[in-house]
CSV table of C-alpha atoms and ligand atoms in Angstrom, one decimal:
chain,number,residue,atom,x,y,z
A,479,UNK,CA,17.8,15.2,25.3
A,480,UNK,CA,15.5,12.4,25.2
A,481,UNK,CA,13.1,12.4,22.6
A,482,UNK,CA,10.8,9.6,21.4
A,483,UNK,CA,7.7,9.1,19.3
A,484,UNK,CA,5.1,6.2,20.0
A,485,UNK,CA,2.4,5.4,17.8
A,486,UNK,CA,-0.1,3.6,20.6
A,487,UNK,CA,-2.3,0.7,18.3
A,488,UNK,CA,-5.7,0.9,20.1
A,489,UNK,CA,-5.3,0.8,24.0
A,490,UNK,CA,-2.9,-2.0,24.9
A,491,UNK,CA,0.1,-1.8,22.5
A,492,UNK,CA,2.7,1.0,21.4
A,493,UNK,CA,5.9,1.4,19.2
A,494,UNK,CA,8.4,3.7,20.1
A,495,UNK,CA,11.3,5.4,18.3
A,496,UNK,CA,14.1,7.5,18.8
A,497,UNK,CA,14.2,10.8,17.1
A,498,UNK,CA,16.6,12.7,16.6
A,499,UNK,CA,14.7,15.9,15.5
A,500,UNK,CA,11.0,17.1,14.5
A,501,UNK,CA,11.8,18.2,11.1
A,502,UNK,CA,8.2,19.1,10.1
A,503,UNK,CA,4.8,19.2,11.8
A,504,UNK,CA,1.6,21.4,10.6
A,505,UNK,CA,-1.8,20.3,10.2
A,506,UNK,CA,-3.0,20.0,7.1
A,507,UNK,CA,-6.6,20.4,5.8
A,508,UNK,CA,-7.1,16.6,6.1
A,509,UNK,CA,-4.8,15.8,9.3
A,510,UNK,CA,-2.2,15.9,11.6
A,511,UNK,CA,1.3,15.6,9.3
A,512,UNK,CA,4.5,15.2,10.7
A,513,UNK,CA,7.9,14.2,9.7
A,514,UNK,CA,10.7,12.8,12.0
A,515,UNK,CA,14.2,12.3,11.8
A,516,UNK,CA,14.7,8.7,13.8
A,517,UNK,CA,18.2,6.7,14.4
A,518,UNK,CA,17.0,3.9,13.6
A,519,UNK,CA,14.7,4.2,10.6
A,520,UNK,CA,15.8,7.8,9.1
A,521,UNK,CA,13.0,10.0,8.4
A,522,UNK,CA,9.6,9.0,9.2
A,523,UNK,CA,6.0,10.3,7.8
A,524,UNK,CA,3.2,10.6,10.5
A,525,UNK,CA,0.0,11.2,9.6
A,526,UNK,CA,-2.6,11.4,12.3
A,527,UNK,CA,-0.2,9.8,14.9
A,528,UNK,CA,0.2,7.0,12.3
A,529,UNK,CA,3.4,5.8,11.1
A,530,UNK,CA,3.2,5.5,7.1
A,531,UNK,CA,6.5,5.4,5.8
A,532,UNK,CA,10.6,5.7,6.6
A,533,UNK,CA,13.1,6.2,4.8
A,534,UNK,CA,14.6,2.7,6.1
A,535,UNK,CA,12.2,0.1,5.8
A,536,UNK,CA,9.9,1.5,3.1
A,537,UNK,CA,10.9,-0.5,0.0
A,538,UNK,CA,9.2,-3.5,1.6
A,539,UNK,CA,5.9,-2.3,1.7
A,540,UNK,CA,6.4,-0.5,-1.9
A,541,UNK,CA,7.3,-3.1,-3.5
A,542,UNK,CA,5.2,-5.6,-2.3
A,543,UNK,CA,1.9,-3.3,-3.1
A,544,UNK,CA,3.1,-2.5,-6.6
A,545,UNK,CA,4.6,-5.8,-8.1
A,546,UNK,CA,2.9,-8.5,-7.6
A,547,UNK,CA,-0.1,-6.9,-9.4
A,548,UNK,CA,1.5,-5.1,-12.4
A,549,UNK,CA,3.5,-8.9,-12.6
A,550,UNK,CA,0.1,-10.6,-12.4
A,551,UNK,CA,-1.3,-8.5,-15.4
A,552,UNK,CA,-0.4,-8.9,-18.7
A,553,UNK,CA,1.0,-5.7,-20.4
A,554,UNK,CA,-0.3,-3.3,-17.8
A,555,UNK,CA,-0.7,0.5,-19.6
A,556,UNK,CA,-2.9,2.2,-17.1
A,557,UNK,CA,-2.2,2.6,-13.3
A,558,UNK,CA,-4.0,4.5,-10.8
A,559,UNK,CA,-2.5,4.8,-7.0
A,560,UNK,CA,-5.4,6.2,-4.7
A,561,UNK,CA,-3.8,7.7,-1.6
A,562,UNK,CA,-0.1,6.7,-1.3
A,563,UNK,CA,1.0,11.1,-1.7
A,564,UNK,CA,4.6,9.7,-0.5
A,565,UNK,CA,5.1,8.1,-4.1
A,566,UNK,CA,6.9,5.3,-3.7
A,567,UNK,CA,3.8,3.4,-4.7
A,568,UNK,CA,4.2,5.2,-8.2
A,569,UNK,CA,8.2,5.1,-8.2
A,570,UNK,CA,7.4,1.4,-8.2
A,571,UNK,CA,4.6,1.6,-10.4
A,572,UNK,CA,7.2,3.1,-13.2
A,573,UNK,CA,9.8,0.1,-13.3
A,574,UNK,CA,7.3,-1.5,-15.5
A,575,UNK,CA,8.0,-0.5,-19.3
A,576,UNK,CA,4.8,-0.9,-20.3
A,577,UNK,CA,3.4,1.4,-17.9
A,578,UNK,CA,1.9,4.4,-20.0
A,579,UNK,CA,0.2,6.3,-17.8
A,580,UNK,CA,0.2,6.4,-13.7
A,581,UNK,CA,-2.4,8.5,-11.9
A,582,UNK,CA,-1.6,9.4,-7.8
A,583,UNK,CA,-5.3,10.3,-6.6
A,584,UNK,CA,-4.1,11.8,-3.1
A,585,UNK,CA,-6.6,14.0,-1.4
A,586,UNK,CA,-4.1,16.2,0.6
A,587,UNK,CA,-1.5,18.0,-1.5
A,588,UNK,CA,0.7,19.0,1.7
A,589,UNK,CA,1.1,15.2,1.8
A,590,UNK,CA,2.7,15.5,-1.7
A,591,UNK,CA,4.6,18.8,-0.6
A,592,UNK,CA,5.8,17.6,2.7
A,593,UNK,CA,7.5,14.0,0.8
A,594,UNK,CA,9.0,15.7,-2.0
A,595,UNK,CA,11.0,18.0,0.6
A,596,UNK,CA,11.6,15.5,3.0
A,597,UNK,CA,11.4,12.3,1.1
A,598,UNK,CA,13.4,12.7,-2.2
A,599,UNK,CA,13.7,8.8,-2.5
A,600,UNK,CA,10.0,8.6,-2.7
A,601,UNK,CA,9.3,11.1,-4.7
A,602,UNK,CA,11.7,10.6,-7.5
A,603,UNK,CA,8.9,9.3,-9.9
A,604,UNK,CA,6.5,12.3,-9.4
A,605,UNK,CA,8.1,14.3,-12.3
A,606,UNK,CA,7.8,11.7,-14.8
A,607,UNK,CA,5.9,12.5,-17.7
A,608,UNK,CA,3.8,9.6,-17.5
A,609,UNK,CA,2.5,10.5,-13.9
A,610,UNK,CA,-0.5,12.8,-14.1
A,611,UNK,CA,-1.1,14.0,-10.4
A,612,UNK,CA,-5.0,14.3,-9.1
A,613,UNK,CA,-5.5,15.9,-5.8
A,614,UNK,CA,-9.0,15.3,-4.8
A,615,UNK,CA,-10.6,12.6,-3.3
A,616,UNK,CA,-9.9,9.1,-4.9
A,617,UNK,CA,-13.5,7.5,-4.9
A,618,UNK,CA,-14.7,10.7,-6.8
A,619,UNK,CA,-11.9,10.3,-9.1
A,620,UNK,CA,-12.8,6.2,-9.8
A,621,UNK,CA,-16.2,7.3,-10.2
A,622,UNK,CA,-15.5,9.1,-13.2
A,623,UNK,CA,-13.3,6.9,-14.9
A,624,UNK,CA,-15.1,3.7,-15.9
A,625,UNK,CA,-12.7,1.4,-17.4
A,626,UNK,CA,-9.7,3.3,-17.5
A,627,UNK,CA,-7.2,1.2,-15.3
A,628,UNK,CA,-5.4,-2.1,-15.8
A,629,UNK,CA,-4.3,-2.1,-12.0
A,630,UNK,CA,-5.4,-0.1,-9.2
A,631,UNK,CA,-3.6,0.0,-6.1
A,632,UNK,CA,-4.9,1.2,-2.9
A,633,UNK,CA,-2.5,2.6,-0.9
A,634,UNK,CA,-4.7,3.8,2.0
A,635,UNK,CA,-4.6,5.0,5.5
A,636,UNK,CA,-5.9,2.2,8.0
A,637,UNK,CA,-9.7,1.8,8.2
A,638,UNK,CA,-10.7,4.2,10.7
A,639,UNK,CA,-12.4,7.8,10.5
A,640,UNK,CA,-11.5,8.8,6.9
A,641,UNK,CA,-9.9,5.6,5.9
A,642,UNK,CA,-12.7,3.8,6.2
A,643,UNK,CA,-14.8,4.6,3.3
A,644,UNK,CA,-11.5,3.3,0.9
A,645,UNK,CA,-12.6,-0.2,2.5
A,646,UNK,CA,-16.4,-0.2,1.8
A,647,UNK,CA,-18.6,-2.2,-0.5
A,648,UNK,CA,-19.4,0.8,-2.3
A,649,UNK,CA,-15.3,1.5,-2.8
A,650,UNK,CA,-14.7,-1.6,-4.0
A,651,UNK,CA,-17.6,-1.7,-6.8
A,652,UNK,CA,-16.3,1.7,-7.7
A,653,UNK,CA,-12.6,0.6,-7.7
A,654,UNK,CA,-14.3,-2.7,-10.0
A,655,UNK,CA,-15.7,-0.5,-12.7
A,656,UNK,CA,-12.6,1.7,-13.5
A,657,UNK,CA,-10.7,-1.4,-14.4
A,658,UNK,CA,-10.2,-2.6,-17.9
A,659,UNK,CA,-11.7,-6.3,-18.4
A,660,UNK,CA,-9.1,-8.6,-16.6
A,661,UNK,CA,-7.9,-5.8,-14.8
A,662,UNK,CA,-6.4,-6.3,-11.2
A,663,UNK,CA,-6.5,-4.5,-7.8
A,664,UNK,CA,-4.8,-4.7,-4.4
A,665,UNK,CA,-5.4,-2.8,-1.0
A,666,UNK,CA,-3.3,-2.5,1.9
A,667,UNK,CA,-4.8,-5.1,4.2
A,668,UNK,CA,-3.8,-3.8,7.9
A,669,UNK,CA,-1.7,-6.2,10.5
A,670,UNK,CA,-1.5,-9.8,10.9
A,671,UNK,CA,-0.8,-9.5,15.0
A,672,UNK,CA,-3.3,-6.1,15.8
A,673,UNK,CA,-5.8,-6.5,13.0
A,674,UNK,CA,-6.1,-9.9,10.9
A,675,UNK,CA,-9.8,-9.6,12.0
A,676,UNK,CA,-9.9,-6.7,9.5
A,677,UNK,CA,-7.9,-8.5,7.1
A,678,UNK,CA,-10.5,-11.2,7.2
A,679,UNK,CA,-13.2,-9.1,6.5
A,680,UNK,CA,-12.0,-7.0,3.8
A,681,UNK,CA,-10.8,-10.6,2.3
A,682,UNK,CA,-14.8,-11.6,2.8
A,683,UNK,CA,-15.9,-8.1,0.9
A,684,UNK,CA,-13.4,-8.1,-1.9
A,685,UNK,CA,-15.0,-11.5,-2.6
A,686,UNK,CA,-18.3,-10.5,-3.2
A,687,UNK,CA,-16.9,-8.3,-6.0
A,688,UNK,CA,-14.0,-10.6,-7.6
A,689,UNK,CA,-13.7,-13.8,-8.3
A,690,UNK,CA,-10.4,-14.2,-7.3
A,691,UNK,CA,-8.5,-13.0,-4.3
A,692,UNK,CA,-5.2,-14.1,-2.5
A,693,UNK,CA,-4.0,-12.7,0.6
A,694,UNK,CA,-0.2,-12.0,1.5
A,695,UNK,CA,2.2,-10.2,4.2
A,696,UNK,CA,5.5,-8.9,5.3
A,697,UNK,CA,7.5,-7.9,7.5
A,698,UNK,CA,7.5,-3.7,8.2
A,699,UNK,CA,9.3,-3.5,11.6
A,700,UNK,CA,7.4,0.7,11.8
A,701,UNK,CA,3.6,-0.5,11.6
A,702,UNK,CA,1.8,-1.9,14.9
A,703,UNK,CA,2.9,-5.5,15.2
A,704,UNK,CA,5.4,-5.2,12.7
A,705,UNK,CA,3.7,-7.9,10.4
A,706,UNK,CA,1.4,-6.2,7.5
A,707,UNK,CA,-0.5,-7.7,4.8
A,708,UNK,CA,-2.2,-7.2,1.4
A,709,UNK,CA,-4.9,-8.3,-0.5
A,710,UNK,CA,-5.3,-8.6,-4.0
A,711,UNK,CA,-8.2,-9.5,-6.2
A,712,UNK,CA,-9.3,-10.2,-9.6
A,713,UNK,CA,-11.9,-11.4,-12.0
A,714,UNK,CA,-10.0,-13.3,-14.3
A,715,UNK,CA,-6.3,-13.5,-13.3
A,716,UNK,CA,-5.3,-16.5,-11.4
A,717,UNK,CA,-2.6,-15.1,-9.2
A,718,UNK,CA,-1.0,-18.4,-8.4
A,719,UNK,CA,0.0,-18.6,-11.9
A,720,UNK,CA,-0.3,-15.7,-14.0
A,721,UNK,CA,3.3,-14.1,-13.9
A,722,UNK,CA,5.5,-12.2,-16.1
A,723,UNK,CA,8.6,-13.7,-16.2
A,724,UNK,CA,10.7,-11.9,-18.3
A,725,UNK,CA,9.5,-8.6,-16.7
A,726,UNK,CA,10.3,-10.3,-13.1
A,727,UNK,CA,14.1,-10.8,-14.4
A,728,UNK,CA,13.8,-7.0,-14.8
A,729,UNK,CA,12.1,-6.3,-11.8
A,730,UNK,CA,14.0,-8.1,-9.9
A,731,UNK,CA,17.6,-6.2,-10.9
A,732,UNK,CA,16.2,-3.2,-9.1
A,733,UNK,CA,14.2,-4.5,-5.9
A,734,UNK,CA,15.5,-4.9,-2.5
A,735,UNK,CA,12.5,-7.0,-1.0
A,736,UNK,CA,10.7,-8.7,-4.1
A,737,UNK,CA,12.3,-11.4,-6.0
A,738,UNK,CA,11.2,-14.5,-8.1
A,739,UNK,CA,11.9,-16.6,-4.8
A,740,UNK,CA,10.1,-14.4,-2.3
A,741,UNK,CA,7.2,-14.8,-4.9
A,742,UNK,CA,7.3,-18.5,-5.3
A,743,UNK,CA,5.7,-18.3,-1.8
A,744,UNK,CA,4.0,-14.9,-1.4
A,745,UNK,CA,0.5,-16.4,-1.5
A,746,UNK,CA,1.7,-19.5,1.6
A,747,UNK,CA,0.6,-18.3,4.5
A,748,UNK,CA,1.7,-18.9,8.1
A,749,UNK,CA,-0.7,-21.8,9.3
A,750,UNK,CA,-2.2,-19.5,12.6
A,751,UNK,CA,-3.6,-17.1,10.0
A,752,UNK,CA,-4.8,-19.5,7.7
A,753,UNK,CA,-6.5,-20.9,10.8
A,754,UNK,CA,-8.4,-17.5,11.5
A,755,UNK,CA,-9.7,-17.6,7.6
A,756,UNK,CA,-11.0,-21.1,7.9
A,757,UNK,CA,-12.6,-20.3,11.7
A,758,UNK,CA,-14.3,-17.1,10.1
A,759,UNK,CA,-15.4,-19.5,6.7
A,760,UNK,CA,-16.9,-22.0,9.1
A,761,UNK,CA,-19.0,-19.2,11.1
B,1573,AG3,N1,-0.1,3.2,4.0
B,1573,AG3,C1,-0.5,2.2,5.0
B,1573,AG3,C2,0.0,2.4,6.3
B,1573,AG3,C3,-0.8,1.9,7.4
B,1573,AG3,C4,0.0,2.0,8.7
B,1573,AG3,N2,-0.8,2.0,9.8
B,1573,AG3,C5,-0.4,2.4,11.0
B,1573,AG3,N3,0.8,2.8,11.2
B,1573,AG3,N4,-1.2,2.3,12.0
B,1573,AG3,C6,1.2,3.4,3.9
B,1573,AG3,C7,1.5,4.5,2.9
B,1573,AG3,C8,2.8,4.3,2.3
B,1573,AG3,N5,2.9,4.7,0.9
């Protein structure tokens, strides 16, 4: 048998995989959940005909959405992860010994349910003491937690139907005011080849709340184009030189993506998207 899964990205592109089974597939009060088992990539989380995360290629994106922020802040205690129910945001999140406390503000506990059967090498933080687990909606959850966080990280779905309100104005002001002074926070910023538009504009909104923001991408060969990218903003942290050395050495024993050298040039960006910034400024 022949069986293969294609997420289409709007009308004209779509990335196909070979599975070798359906291991799971319900819906869920929030959406459409499905796990795969694929040659190429092991399992695979679909949500809404989305691919989120394999078991193969997800240490990129982890990684890269968790340590160049906690890196960036000095002595980071708090952590909040909105979305990101796979955990390997928070299994990150944890390397860092100061870390204290990490909150996971999912809104749909089968997410949770489904990783930690399927995904085990997500989900090994989740039991940590230190992780305290809030299923509900993650704006609600910012909005009653003024100054709580050193970093928040937003590890969203893309910015369409539901997703889109974890990309607003109104998030970001939210996500703002539930970080401690000096306090750091980075969103998933879509793809450089199907969506740098998008990058562009959430670049162009994150600036009218922080004074600081850089932009930075990588390679995830199971997302549409296969190129992704992150933004990540602050008031008072330069990004291009505020770094945690001695914690990098650390961090860097247990990564297979991040190193000291991949960061040296996280914030250079290839010249054609640099172009689209500058063509958008001068608009
Ligand atoms: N969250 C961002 C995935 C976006 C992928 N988009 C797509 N396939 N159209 C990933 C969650 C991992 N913790």
């Amino acid at each position: 048998m022949d069986l293969w899964f294609s997420e289409t990205h709007e009308t004209d592109l779509r990335m196909s995989c070979r599975v070798k089974q359906v291991l799971y597939h319900k819906k869920s009060k929030y959406q459409d959940v499905l796990v795969l088992d694929t040659l190429r990539f092991g399992r695979m989380l679909v949500l809404d005909g989305c691919v989120m995360t394999t078991e193969r290629d997800e240490f990129v994106y982890h990684e890269l959405i968790a340590h160049p922020a906690l890196l960036a802040c000095d002595n980071p205690k708090d952590v909040c992860v909105v979305g990101g129910g796979d955990g390997g945001t928070v299994r990150e999140v944890l390397k860092h010994p100061s870390v204290e406390r990490v909150v996971l503000a999912e809104i749909d506990q089968d997410v949770i349910d489904v990783c930690r059967e399927f995904f085990p090498g997500h989900t090994t933080g989740l039991n940590d003491p230190r992780v305290e687990i809030q299923v509900g909606d993650g704006f609600e959850y910012l909005k009653q937690h003024p100054g709580d966080f050193d970093v928040i990280l937003s590890d969203s779905t893309d910015p369409i139907g539901p997703g889109v309100v974890l990309f607003s104005a109104k998030y970001f002001d939210l996500a703002k005011s539930a970080m401690k002074q000096g306090g750091c926070f980075v969103t998933q910023a879509e793809g450089m080849w199907c969506r740098s538009h998008s990058a562009v504009s959430i670049r162009n909104e994150l600036l009218n709340h922080f004074t600081n923001c850089e932009w930075y991408g990588a390679p995830i060969p199971t997302y549409p184009g296969g190129y992704w990218s992150f933004l990540i903003a602050s008031d008072i942290i330069d990004f291009r030189e505020s770094l945690d050395r001695n914690r990098q050495k650390l961090i860097e024993k247990t990564t297979k993506y991040y190193s000291a050298k991949l960061q040296a040039g996280l914030f250079s960006m290839p010249r054609f998207l640099l172009l689209e910034f500058e063509n958008d400024l001068s608009h």
